[in-house]
Structure formats: C-alpha cells, structure tokens
CSV table of C-alpha atoms in Angstrom, one decimal:
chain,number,residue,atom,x,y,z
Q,1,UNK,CA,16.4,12.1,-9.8
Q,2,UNK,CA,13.3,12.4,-11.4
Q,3,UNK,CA,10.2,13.8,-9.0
Q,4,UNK,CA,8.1,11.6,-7.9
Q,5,UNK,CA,3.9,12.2,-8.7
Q,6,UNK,CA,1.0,10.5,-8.0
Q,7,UNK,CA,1.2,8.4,-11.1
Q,8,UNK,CA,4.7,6.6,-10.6
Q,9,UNK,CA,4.1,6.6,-6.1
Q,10,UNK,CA,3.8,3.0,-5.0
Q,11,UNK,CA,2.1,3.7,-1.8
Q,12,UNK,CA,-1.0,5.7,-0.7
Q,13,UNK,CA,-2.3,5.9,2.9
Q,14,UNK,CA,-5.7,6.1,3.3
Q,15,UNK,CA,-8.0,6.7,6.3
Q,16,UNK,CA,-11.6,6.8,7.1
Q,17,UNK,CA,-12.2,8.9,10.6
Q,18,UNK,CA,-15.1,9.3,13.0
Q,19,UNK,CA,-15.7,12.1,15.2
Q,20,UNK,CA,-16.9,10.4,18.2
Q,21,UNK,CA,-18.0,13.9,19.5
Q,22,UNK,CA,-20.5,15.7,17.5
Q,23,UNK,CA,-19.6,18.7,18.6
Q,24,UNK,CA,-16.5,18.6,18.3
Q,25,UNK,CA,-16.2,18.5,14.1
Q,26,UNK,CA,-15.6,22.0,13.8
Q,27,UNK,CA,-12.2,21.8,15.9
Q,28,UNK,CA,-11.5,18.1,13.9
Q,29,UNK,CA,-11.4,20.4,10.5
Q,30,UNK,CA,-9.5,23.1,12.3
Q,31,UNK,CA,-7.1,20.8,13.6
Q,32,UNK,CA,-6.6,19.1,10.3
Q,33,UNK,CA,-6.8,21.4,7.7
Q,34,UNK,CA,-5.0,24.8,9.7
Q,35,UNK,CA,-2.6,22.0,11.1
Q,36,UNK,CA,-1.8,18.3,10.5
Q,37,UNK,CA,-2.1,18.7,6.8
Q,38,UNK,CA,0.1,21.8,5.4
Q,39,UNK,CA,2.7,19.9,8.3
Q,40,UNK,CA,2.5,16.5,6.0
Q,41,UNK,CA,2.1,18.3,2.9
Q,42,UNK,CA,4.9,19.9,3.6
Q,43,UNK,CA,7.1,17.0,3.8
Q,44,UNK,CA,9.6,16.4,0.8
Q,45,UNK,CA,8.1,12.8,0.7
Q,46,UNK,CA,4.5,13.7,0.5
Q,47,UNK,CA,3.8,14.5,-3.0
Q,48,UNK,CA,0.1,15.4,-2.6
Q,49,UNK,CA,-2.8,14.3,0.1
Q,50,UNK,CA,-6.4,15.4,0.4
Q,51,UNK,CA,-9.4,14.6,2.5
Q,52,UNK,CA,-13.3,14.7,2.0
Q,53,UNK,CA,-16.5,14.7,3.7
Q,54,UNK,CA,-19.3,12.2,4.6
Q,55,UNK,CA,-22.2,15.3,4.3
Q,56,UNK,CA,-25.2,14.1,5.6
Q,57,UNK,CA,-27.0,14.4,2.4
Q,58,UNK,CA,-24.2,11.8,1.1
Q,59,UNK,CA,-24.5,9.8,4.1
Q,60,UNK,CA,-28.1,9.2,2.9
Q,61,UNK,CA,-26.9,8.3,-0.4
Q,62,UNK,CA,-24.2,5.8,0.4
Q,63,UNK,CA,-24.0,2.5,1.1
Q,64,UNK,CA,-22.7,0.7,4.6
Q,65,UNK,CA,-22.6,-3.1,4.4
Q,66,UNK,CA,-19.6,-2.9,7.1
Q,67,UNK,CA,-20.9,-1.3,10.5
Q,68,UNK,CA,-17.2,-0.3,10.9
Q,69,UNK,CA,-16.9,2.1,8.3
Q,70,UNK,CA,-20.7,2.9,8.7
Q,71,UNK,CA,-20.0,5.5,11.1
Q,72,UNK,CA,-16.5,7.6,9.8
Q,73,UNK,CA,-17.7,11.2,8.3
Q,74,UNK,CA,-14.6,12.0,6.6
Q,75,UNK,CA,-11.7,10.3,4.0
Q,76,UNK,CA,-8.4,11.3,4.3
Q,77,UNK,CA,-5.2,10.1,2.2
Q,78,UNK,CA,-1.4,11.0,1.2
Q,79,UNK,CA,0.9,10.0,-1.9
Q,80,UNK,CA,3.9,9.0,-0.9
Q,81,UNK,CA,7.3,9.7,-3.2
Q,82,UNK,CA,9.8,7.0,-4.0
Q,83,UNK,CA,11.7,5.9,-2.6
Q,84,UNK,CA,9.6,4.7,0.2
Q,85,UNK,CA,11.6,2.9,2.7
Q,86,UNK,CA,12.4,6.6,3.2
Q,87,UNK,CA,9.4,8.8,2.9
Q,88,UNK,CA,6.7,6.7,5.1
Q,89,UNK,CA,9.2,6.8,8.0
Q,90,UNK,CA,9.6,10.6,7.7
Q,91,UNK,CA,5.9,10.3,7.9
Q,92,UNK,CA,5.2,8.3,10.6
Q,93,UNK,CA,8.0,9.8,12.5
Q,94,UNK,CA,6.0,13.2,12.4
Q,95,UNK,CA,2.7,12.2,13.3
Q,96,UNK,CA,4.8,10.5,16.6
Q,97,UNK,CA,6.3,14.1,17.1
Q,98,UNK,CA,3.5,16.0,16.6
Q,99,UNK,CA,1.9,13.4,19.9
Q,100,UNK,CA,5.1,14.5,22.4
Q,101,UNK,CA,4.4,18.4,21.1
Q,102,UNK,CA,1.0,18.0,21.9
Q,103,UNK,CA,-0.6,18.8,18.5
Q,104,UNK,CA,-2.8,15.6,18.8
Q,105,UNK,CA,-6.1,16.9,20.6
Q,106,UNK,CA,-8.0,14.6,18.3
Q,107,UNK,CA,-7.4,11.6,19.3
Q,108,UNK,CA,-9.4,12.3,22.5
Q,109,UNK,CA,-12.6,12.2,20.1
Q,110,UNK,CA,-11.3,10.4,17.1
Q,111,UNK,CA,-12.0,6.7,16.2
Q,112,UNK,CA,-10.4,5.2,12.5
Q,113,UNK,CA,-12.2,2.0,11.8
Q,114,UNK,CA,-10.0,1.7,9.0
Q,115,UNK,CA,-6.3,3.1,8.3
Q,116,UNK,CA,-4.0,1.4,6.6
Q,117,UNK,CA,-1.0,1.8,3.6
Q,118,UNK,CA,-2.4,1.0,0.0
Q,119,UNK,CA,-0.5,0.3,-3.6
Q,120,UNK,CA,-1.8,2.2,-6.1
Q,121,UNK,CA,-3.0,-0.3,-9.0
Q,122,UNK,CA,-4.4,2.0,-11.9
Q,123,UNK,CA,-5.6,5.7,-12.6
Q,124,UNK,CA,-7.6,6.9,-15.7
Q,125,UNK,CA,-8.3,10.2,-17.0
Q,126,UNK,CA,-11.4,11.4,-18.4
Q,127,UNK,CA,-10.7,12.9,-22.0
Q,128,UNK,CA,-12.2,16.1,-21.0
Q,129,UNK,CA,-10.3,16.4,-18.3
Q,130,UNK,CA,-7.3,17.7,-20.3
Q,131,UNK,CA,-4.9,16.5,-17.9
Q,132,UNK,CA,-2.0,14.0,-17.5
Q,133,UNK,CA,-2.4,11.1,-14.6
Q,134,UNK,CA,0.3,12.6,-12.7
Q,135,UNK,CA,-2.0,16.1,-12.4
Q,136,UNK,CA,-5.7,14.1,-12.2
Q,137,UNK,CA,-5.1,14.8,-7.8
Q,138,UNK,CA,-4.3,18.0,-8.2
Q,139,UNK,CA,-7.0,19.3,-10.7
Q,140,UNK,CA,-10.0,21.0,-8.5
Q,141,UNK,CA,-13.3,18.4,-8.0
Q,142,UNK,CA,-16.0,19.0,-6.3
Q,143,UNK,CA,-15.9,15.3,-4.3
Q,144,UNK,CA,-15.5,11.9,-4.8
Q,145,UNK,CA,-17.6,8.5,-5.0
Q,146,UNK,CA,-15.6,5.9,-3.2
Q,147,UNK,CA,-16.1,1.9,-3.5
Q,148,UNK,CA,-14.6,-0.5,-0.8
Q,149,UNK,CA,-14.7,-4.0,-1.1
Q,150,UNK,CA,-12.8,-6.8,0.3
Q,151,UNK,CA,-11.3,-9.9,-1.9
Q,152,UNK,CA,-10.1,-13.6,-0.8
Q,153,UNK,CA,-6.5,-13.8,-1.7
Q,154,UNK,CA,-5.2,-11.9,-5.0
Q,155,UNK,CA,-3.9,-15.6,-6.5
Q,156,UNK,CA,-7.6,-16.9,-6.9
Q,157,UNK,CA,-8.8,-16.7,-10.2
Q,158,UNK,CA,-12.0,-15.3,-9.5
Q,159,UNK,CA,-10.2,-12.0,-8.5
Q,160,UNK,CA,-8.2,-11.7,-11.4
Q,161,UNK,CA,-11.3,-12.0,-13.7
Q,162,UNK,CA,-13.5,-9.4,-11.6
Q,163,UNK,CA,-10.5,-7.2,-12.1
Q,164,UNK,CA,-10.8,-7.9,-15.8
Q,165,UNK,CA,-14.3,-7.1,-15.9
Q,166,UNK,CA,-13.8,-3.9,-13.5
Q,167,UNK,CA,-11.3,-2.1,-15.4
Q,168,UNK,CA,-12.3,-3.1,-19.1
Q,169,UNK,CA,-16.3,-2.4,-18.7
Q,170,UNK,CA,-17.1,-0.5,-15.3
Q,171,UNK,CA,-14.0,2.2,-15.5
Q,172,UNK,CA,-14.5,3.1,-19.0
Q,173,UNK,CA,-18.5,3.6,-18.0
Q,174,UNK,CA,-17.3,5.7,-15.9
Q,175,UNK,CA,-15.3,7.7,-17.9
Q,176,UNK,CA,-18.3,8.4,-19.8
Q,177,UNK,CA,-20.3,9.9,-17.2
Q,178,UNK,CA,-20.9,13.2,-17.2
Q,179,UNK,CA,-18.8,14.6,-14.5
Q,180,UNK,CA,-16.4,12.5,-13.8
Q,181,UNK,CA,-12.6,14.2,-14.1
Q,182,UNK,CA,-10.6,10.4,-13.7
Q,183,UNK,CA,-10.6,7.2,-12.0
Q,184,UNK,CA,-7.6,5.7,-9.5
Q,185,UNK,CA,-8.0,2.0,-8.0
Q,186,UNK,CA,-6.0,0.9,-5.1
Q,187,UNK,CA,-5.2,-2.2,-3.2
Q,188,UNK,CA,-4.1,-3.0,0.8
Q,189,UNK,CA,-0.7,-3.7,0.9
Q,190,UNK,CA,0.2,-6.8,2.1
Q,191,UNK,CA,0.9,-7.6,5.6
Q,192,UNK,CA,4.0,-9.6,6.8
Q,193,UNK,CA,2.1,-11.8,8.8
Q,194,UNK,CA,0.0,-12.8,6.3
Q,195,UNK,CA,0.8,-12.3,3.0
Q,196,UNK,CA,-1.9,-14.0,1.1
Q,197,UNK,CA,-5.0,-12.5,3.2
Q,198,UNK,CA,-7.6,-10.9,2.3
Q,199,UNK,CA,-7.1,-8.1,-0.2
Q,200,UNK,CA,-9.0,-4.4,0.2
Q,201,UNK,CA,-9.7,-2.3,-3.0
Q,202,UNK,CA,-10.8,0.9,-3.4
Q,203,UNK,CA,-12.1,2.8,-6.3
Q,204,UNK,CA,-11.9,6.6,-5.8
Q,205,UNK,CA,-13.6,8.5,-8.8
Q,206,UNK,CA,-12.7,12.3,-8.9
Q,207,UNK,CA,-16.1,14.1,-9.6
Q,208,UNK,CA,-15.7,17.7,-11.2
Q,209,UNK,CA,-20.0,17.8,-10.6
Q,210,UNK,CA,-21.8,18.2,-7.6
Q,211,UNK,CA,-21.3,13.8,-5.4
Q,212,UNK,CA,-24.7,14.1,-4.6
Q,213,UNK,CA,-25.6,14.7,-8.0
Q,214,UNK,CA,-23.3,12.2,-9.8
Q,215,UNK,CA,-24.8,9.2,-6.8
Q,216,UNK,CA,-28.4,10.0,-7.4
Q,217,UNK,CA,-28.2,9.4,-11.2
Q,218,UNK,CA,-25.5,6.3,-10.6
Q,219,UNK,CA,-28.7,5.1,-9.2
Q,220,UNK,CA,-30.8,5.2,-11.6
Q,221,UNK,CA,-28.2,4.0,-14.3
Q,222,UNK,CA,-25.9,1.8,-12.3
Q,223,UNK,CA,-22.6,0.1,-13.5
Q,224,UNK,CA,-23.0,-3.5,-15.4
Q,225,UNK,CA,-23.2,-5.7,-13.1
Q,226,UNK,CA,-20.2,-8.3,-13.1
Q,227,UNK,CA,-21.3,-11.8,-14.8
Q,228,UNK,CA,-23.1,-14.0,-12.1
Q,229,UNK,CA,-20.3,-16.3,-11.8
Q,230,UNK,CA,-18.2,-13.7,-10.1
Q,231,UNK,CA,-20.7,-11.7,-8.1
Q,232,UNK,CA,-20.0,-12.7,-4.7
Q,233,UNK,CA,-15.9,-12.5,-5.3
Q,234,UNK,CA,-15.7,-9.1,-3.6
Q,235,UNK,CA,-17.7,-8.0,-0.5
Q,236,UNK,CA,-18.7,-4.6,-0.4
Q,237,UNK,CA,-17.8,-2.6,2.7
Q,238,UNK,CA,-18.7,1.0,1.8
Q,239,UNK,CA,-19.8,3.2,-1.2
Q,240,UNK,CA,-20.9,6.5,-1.5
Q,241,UNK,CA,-19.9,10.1,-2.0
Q,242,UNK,CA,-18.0,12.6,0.0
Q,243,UNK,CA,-17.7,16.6,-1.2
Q,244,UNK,CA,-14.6,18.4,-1.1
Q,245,UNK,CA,-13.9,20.1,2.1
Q,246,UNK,CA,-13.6,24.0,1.5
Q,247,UNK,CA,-11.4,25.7,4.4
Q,248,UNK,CA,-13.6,27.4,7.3
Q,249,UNK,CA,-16.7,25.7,5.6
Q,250,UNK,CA,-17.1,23.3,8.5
Q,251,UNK,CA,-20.9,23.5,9.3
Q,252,UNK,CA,-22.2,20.1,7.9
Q,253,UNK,CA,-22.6,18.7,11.6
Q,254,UNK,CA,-24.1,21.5,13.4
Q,255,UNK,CA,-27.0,21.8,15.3
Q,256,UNK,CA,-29.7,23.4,13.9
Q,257,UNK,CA,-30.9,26.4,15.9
Q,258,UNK,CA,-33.4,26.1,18.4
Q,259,UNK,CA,-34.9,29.4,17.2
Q,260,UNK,CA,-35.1,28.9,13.9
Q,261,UNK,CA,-36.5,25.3,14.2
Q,262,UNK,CA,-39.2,26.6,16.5
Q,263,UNK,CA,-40.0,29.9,14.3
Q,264,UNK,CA,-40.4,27.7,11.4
Q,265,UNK,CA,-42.1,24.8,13.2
C-alpha cells in the first residue's frame, strides 16, 4: 500500500478554538502541544496536523464578518490517511478516550465556533519553495493567512465561475508574493442531512515570512477583485493571519505587568 500524504488525503479536520478564560491560554498550549497533539499525531491514520495562533497583532489585522469566529485565538487541523472510513474513527474514538481518562481539562474553558471535517480541493507550491505538494505541510513557515467564506450550493453556476476566477488569477498572485511557501483550498464536506447546503471554503496560504508582515502589504496590494457579477457569491466569515506556535512560547495573552506598566507610565 502506498502511504498516504497530505496531497492524495481526502479529508482534513479543521477547528477554530476560543479560550473562554484568559488566563487560562498558557495551560490550553500546554495541554495541546505537550499532550492532545503528539497523541493524534501519533496515530497511524494521521499523516500530519498543525495549529496556529490569532496574536493580537494579527487579530488587529484580520478580518471578522462572522461574530462566531470573531472571537477563536487559535487554528488547529489534521490530515487524515486513506482509507478513511478507518482513520477518522480511530480519531474520534481517541479524543472520546482521552474524555473517560480525564485528559480533557479544556473543555471547561474552551468554546469551537467552528469544527468540522473538510475535502481537500487543491494545493500549490511556490517555485521557490523546492518542494513537492505532498511535503508543502511539513516544510517550516512562519504562519499562515487564512480565508473563510461560505457559498450557496456547489451546483450553482456562480460558484463554479468564482472558483474559476480564484484558482486561475488569485492563487497564482499569490504564488508570486514574496513569502509565500504554497497554497491548499478546502471545502466542508457535505452533510447527510443536507447534501446540497451551503458550502464552506477555506484558503490556507503557508507563509515562510513574518503573517503580520505578508497581511500589511496584502493591504496595500490586495488580490483582483472577482468580476462584479460574481462578488456577492461567497460570504466572507474570517480572514487574517495566525503565526506558527513555537513550543513553551505561550506568552501572546498575558497580562502585562503591573510594575512595568506603572514604571513606564
């Protein structure tokens, strides 16, 4: 059998939590990185996760239309292997064990406004990257700019032709960009009970520059903006950058101290 990576996976998970108690952030990252990720990681099914950060100088750069997501500090996702009937219920079976061994203290201070399994749809590598897809997670970056939208049902036309547009003219701008390591789009998958709802996208960009940075000049040199007769296809929920969460680096949330503030005051 040939190994599954993240360029032949058919499902990704992605998850956008909120500490509900700021001061509780540094256990969240203690919790996650020391614990709930090397145990998923670790899974024969997992072929690669990562998480970032919603730093408060990217919280000031992003973009919130949905009051859901305007709140979550942090991204997290997983690639699953194939064949998935088998490795998302090894998965989710863990998380469930890990609640009856009591390795869940975050849910006590933990919201997700929005979880949920997602297909894969395409990934792009920056020339310079010097990488295959299938290595484009695992190649060091120093954050991410995330896009979230929501679409009317994938069978209207409109949809189709932003697609068009997004991946022939806005991805290959991107690849341009100084910075920028590759490019993977994703789509909700579809629920039982209602197969032709709405659709979610997201466009993760893998940023080997500082996401600060690479968001202040995407400001002043935005994307093309899609013709007019498909601008109000897709909603936006949520754009912005996130940085790369270092291990034991887990001050982004603290309170500043009282001393210092006054001293300096």
């Amino acid at each position: 059998m040939i190994p599954s990576t993240p360029a032949t996976a058919t499902r990704a998970f992605f998850s956008f939590p909120k500490v509900t108690d700021p001061a509780r952030h540094r256990d969240y990252n203690a919790w996650h990185q020391l614990d709930h990720r090397p145990e998923n990681l670790a899974l024969p099914g997992v072929v690669h996760g990562d998480r970032w950060v919603r730093t408060p100088a990217c919280e000031r750069l992003g973009s919130y239309p949905d009051t859901a997501l305007a709140g979550s500090q942090y991204l997290a996702m997983y690639w699953f292997a194939e064949p998935t009937a088998d490795s998302v219920p090894e998965w989710k079976d863990l998380g469930d064990r890990a609640i009856h061994q009591g390795r869940r203290p975050e849910l006590a201070w933990t919201e997700r406004p929005m979880t949920g399994m997602f297909r894969p749809v395409q990934g792009y590598v920056a020339p310079r990257a010097l990488v295959t897809l299938a290595a484009l997670p695992f190649r060091p970056h120093r954050g991410v700019h995330v896009e979230v939208s929501r679409v009317g049902t994938a069978l209207h036309p409109e949809v189709a032709d932003l697609s068009r547009f997004e991946h022939a003219t806005r991805i290959p701008d991107l690849l341009a960009r100084d910075g920028v390591a590759g490019v993977w789009t994703f789509r909700s998958a579809p629920s039982r009970s209602h197969p032709d709802g709405p659709v979610v996208r997201i466009r993760l960009v893998y940023l080997e520059t500082d996401p600060v940075a690479f968001t202040r000049a995407l400001a002043a040199d935005p994307l093309p903006a899609p013709p007019a007769a498909l601008a109000s296809t897709a909603t936006l929920l949520l754009t912005g950058p996130l940085a790369t969460i270092t291990p034991w680096e887990w001050d982004w949330f603290d309170e500043p101290d009282a001393t210092v503030a006054g001293a300096s005051a």
